[in-house]
PDB file of C-alpha atoms in Angstrom:
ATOM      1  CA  UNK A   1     128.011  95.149  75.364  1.00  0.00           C
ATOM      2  CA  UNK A   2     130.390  92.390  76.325  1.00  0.00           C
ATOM      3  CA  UNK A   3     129.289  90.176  78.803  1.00  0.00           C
ATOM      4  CA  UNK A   4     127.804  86.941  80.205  1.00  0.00           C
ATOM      5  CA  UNK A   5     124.475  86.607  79.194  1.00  0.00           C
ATOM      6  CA  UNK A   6     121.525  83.835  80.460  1.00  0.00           C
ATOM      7  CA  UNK A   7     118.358  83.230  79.020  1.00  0.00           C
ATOM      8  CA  UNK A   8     115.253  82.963  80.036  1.00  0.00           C
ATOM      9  CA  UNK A   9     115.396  84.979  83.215  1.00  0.00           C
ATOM     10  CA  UNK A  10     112.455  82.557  84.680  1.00  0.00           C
ATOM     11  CA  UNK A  11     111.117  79.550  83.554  1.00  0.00           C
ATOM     12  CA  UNK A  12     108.350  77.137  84.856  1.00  0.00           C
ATOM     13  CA  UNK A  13     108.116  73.795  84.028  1.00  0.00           C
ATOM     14  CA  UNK A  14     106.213  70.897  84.826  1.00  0.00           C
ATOM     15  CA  UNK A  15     108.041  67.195  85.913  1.00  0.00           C
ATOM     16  CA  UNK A  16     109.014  64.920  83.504  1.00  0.00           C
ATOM     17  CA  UNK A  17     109.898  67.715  81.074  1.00  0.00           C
ATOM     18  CA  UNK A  18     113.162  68.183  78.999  1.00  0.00           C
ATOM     19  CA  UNK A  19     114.308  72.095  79.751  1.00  0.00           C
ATOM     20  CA  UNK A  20     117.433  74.189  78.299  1.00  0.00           C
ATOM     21  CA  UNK A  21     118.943  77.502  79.863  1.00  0.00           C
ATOM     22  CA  UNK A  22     120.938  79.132  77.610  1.00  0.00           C
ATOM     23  CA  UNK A  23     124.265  80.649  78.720  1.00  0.00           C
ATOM     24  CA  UNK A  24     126.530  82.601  76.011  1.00  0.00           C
ATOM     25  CA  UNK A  25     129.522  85.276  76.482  1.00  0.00           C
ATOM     26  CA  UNK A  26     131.182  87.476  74.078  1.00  0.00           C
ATOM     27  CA  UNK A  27     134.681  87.834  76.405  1.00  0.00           C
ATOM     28  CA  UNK A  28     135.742  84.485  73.874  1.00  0.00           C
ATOM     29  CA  UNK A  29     136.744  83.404  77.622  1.00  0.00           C
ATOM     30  CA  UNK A  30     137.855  79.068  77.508  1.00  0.00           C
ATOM     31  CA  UNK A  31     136.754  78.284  80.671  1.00  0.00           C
ATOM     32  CA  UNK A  32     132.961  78.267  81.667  1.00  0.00           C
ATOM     33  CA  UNK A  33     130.860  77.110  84.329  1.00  0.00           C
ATOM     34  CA  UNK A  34     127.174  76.031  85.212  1.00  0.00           C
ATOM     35  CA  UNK A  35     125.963  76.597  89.127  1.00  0.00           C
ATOM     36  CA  UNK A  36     122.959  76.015  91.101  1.00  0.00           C
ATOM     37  CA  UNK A  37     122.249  77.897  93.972  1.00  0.00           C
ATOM     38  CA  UNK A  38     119.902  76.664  97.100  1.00  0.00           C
ATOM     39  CA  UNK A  39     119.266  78.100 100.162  1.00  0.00           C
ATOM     40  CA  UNK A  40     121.398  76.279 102.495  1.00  0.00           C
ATOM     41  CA  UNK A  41     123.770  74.600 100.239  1.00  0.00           C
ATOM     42  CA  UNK A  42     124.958  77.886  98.851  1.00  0.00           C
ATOM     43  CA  UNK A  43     126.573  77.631  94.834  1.00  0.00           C
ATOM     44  CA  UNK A  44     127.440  74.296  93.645  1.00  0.00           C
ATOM     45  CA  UNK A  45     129.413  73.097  90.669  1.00  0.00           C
ATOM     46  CA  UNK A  46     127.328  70.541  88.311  1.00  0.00           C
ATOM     47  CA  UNK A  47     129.226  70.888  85.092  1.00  0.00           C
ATOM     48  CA  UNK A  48     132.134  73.022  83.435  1.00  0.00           C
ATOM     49  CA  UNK A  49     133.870  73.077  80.137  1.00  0.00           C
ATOM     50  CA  UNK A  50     137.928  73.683  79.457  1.00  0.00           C
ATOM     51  CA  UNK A  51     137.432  74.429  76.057  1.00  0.00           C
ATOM     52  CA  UNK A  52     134.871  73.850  73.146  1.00  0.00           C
ATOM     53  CA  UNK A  53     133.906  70.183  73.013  1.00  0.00           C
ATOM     54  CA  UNK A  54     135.504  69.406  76.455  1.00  0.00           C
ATOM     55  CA  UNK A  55     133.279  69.379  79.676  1.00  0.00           C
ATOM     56  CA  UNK A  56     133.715  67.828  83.001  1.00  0.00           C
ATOM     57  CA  UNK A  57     131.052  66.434  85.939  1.00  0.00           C
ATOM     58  CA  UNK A  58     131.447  69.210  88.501  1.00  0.00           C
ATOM     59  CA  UNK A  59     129.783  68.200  92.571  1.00  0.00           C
ATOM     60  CA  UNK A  60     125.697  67.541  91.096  1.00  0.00           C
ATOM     61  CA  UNK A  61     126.202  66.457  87.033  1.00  0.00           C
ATOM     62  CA  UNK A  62     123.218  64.360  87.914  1.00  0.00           C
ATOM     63  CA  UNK A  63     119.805  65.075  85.808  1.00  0.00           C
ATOM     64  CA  UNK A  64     122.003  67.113  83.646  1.00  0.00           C
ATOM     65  CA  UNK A  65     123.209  67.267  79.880  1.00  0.00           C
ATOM     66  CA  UNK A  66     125.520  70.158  78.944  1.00  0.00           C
ATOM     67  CA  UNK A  67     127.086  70.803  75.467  1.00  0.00           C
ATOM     68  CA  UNK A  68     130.127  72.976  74.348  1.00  0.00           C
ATOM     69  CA  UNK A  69     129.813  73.001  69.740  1.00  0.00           C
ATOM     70  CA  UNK A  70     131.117  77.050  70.149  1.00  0.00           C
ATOM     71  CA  UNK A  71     132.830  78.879  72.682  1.00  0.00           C
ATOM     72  CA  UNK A  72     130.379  81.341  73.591  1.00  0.00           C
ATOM     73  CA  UNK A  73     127.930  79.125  74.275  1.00  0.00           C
ATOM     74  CA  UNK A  74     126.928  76.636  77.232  1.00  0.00           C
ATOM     75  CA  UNK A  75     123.439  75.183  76.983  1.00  0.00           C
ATOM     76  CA  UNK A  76     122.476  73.243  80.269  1.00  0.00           C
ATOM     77  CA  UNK A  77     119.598  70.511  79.499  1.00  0.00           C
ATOM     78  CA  UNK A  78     117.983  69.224  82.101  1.00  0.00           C
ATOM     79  CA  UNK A  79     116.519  65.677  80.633  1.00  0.00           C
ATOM     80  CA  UNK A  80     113.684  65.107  82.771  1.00  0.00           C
ATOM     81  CA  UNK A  81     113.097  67.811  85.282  1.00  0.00           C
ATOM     82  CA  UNK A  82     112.201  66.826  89.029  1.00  0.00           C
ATOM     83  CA  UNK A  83     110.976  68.866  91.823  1.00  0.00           C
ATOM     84  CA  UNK A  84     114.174  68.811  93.434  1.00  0.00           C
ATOM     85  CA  UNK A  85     115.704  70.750  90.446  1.00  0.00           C
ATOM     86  CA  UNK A  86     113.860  73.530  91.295  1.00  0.00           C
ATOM     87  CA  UNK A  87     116.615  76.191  91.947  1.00  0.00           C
ATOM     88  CA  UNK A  88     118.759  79.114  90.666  1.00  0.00           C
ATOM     89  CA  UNK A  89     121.140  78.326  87.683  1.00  0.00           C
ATOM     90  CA  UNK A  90     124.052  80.609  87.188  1.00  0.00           C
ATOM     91  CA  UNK A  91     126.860  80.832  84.545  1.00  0.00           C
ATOM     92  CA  UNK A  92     130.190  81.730  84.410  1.00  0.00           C
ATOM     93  CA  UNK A  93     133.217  82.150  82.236  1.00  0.00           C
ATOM     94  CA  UNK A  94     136.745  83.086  83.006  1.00  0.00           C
ATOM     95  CA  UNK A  95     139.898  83.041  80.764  1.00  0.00           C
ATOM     96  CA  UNK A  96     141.821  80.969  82.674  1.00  0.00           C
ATOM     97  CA  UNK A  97     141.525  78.149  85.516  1.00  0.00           C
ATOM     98  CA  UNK A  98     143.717  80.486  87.745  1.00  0.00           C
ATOM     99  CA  UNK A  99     141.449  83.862  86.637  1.00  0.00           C
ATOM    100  CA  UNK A 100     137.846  85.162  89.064  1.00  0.00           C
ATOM    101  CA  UNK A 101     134.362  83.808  87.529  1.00  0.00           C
ATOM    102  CA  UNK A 102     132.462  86.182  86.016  1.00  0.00           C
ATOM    103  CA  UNK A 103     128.723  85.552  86.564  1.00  0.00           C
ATOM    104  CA  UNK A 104     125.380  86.218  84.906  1.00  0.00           C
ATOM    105  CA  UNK A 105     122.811  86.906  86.316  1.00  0.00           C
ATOM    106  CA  UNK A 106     121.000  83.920  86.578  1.00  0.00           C
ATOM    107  CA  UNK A 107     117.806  82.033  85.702  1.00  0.00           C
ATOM    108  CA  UNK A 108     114.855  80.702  88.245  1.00  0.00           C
ATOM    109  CA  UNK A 109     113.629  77.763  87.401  1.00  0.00           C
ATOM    110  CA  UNK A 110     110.359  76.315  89.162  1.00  0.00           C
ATOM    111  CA  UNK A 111     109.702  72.466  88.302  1.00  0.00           C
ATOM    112  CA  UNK A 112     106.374  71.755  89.268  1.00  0.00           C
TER     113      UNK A 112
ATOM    114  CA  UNK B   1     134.494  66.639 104.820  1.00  0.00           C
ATOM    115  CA  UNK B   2     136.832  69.286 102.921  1.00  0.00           C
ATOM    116  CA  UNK B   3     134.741  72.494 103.057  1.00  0.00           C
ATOM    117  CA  UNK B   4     134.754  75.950 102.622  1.00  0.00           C
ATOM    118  CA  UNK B   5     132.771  77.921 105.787  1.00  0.00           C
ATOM    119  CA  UNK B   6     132.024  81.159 107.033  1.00  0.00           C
ATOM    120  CA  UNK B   7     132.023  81.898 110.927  1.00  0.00           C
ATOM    121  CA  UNK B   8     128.670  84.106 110.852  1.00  0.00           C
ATOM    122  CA  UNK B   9     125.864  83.887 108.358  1.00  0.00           C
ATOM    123  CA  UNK B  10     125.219  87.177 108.960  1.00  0.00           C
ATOM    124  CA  UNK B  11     126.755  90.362 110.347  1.00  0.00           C
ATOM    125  CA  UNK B  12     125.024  93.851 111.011  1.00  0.00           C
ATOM    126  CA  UNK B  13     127.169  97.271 111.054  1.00  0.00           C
ATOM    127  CA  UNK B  14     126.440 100.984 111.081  1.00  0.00           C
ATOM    128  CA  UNK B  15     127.691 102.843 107.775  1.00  0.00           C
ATOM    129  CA  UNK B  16     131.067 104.510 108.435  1.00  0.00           C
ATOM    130  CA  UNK B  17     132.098 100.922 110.207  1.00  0.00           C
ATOM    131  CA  UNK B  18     134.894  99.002 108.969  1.00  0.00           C
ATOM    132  CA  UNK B  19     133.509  94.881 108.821  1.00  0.00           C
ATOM    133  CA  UNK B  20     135.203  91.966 108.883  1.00  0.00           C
ATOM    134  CA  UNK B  21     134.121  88.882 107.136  1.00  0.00           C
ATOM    135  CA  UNK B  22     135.374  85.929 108.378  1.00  0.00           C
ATOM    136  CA  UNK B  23     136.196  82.240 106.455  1.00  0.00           C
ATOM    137  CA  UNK B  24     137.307  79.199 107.331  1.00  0.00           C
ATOM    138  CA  UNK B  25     138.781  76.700 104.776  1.00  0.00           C
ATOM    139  CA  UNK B  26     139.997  73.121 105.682  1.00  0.00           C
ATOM    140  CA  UNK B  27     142.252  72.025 102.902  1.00  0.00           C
ATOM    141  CA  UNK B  28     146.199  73.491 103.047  1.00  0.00           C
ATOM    142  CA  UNK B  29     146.391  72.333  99.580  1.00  0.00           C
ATOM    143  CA  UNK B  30     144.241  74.876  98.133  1.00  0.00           C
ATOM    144  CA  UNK B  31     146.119  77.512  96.472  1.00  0.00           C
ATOM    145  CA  UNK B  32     143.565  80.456  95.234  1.00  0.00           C
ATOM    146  CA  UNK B  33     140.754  82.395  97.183  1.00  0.00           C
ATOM    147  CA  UNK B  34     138.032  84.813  95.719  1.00  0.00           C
ATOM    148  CA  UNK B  35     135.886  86.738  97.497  1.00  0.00           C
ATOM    149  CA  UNK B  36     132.270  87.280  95.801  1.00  0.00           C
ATOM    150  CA  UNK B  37     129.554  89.866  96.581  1.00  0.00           C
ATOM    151  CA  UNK B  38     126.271  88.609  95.607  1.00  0.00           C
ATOM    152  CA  UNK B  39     122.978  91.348  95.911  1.00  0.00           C
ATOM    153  CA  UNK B  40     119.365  90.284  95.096  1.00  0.00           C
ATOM    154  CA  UNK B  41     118.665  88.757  92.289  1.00  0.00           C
ATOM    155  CA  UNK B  42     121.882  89.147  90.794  1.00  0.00           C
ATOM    156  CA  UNK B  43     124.894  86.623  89.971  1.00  0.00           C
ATOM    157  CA  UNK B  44     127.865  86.973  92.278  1.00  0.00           C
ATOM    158  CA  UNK B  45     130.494  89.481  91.549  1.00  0.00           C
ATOM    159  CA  UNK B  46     134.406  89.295  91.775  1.00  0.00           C
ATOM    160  CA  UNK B  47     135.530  91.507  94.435  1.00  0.00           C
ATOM    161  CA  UNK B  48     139.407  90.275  95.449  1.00  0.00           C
ATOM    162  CA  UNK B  49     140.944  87.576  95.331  1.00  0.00           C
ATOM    163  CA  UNK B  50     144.779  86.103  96.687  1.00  0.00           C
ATOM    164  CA  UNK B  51     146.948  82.955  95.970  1.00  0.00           C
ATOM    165  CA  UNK B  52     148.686  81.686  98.377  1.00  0.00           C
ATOM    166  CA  UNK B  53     152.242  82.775  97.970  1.00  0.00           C
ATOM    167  CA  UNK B  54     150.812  85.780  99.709  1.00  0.00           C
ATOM    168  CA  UNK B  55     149.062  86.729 102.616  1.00  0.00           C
ATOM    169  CA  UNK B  56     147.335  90.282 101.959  1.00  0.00           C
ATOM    170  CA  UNK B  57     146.029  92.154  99.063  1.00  0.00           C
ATOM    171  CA  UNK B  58     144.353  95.105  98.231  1.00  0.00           C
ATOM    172  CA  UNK B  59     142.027  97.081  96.571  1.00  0.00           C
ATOM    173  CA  UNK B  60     139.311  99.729  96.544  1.00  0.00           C
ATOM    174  CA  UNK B  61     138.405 100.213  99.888  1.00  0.00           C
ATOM    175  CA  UNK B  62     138.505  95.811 100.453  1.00  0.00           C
ATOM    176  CA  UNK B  63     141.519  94.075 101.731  1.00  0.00           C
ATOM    177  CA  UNK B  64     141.743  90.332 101.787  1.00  0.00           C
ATOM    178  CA  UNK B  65     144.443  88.539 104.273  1.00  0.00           C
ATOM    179  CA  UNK B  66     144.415  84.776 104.595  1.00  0.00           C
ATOM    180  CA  UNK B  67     146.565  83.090 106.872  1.00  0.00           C
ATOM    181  CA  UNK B  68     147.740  79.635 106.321  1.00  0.00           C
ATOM    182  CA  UNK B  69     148.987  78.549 109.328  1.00  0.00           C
ATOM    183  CA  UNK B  70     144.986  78.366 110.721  1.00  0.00           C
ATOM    184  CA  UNK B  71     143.212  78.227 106.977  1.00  0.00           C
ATOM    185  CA  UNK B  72     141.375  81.518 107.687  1.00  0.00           C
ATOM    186  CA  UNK B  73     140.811  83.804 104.484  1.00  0.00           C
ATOM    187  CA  UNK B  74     138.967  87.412 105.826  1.00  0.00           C
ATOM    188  CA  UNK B  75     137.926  90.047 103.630  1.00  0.00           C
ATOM    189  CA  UNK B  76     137.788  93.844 105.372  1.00  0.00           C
ATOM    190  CA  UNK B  77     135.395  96.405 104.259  1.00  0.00           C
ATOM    191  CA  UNK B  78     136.275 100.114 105.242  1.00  0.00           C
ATOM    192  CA  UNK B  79     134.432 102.618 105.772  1.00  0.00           C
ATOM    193  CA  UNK B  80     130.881 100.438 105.109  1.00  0.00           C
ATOM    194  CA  UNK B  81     128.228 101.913 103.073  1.00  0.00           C
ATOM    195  CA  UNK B  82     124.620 100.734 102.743  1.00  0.00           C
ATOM    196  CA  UNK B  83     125.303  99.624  99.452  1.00  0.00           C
ATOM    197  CA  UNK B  84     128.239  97.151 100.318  1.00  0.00           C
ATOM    198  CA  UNK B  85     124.716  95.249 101.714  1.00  0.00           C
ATOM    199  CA  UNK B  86     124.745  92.087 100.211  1.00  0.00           C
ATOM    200  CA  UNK B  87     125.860  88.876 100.620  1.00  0.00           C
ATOM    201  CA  UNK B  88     128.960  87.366 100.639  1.00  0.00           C
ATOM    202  CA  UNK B  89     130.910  84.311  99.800  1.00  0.00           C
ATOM    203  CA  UNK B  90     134.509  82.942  99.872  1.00  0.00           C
ATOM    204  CA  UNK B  91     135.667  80.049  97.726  1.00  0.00           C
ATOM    205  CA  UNK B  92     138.548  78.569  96.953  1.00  0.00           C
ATOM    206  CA  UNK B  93     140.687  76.303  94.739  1.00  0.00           C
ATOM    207  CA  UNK B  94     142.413  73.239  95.158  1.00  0.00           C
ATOM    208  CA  UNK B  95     144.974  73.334  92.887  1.00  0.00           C
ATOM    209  CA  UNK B  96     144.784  73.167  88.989  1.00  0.00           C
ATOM    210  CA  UNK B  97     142.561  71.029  87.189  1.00  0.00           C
ATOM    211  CA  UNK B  98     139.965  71.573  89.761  1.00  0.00           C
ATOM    212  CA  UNK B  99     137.068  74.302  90.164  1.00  0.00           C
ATOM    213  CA  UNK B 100     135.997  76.585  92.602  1.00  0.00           C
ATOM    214  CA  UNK B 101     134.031  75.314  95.573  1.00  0.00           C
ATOM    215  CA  UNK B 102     132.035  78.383  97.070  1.00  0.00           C
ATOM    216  CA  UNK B 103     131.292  78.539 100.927  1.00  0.00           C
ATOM    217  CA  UNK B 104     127.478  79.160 102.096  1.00  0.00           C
ATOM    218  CA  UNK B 105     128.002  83.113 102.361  1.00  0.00           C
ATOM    219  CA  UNK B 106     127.375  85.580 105.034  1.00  0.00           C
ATOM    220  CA  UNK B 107     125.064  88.619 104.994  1.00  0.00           C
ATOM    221  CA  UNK B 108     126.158  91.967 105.572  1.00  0.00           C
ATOM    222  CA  UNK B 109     123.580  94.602 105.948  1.00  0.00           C
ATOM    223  CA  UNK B 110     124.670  98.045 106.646  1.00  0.00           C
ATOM    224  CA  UNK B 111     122.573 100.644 108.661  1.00  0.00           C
ATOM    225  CA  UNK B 112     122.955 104.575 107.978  1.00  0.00           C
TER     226      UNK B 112
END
């Protein structure tokens, strides 16, 4: 099935580690996204990508490393994971910068 | 700072009710609104959205009307039904070349 798809669904991980949630679609959409969601701050932006090869800081880029080699896919690394990274990661694609996000689903991740 | 907020971070309604979510935006140059409807444990999902050479839209059963003059986007549910339960969120767009910046989301929960 087409979709947006995010993998793993959980992860734990210990501080100091280097971590990557996987994010890939099969709409061949250009535009795609990587949120965090907290209680209390609601969804922010940390990183997106125009295009393969072209990615921009979003509100929190820092503690993050993303990568665009193919269009489907949008790994977020986090280098060194901290406590405070501890969250809800979504991803999203659209077709255009004018055109709704379509989500996944989402992975928790618990630094400890 | 520029922000995107809702009036109530949650609002309760008996099924059959029509509700009215309410948002508050601050910057006039934002041009695009999307309403999202987020349920446990899943990613947020496109319900409507409007640009702002308009002032109402809508669709199944959901009609969005922002007004400009006051930077208030609301989104109208008729007829509510336990599973419109979820929560909420409103974000908007600056203009192009920038991303979506979510508000903190209200919670509907519907009663039969």
């Amino acid at each position: 099935d087409a979709g947006i798809t995010q993998s793993p669904r959980y992860k734990i991980t210990e501080t100091g580690r280097q971590v990557t949630l996987m994010c890939h679609q099969t709409w061949s959409h250009s535009y795609m996204f990587w949120y965090r969601q907290d209680l209390g701050h609601g969804l922010r932006l940390i990183y997106y990508s125009a295009a393969a090869d072209i990615t921009d800081k979003g509100e929190v880029p820092d503690g993050y490393v993303v990568s665009r080699s193919k269009t489907e896919n949008f790994p977020l690394t986090l280098e060194s994971a901290t406590r405070s990274q501890t969250s809800v990661y979504f991803c999203a694609s659209s077709d255009s910068y004018n055109s709704p996000l379509h989500f996944g689903n989402g992975t928790r991740l618990t630094v400890t | 700072g520029e922000s995107v907020g809702l009036h109530l971070p949650t609002l309760s309604v008996q099924e059959g009710d029509n509700s009215i979510i309410n948002c508050a935006y601050s910057n006039s140059a934002s041009d695009y609104f999307i309403w999202y409807k987020q349920e446990s444990g899943k990613g947020p999902q496109f319900i409507i959205d409007i640009r702002s050479n308009m002032d109402k839209r809508q669709g199944q059963r959901v009609t969005v009307l922002l007004n400009k003059t006051v930077k208030h986007l609301s989104l109208q549910i008729a007829a509510t039904q336990p599973g419109d339960s979820a929560v909420y969120f409103c974000a908007e767009k600056k203009g192009a070349g920038t991303a979506l910046i979510f508000g903190k989301g209200t919670t509907l929960s519907v009663s039969s």
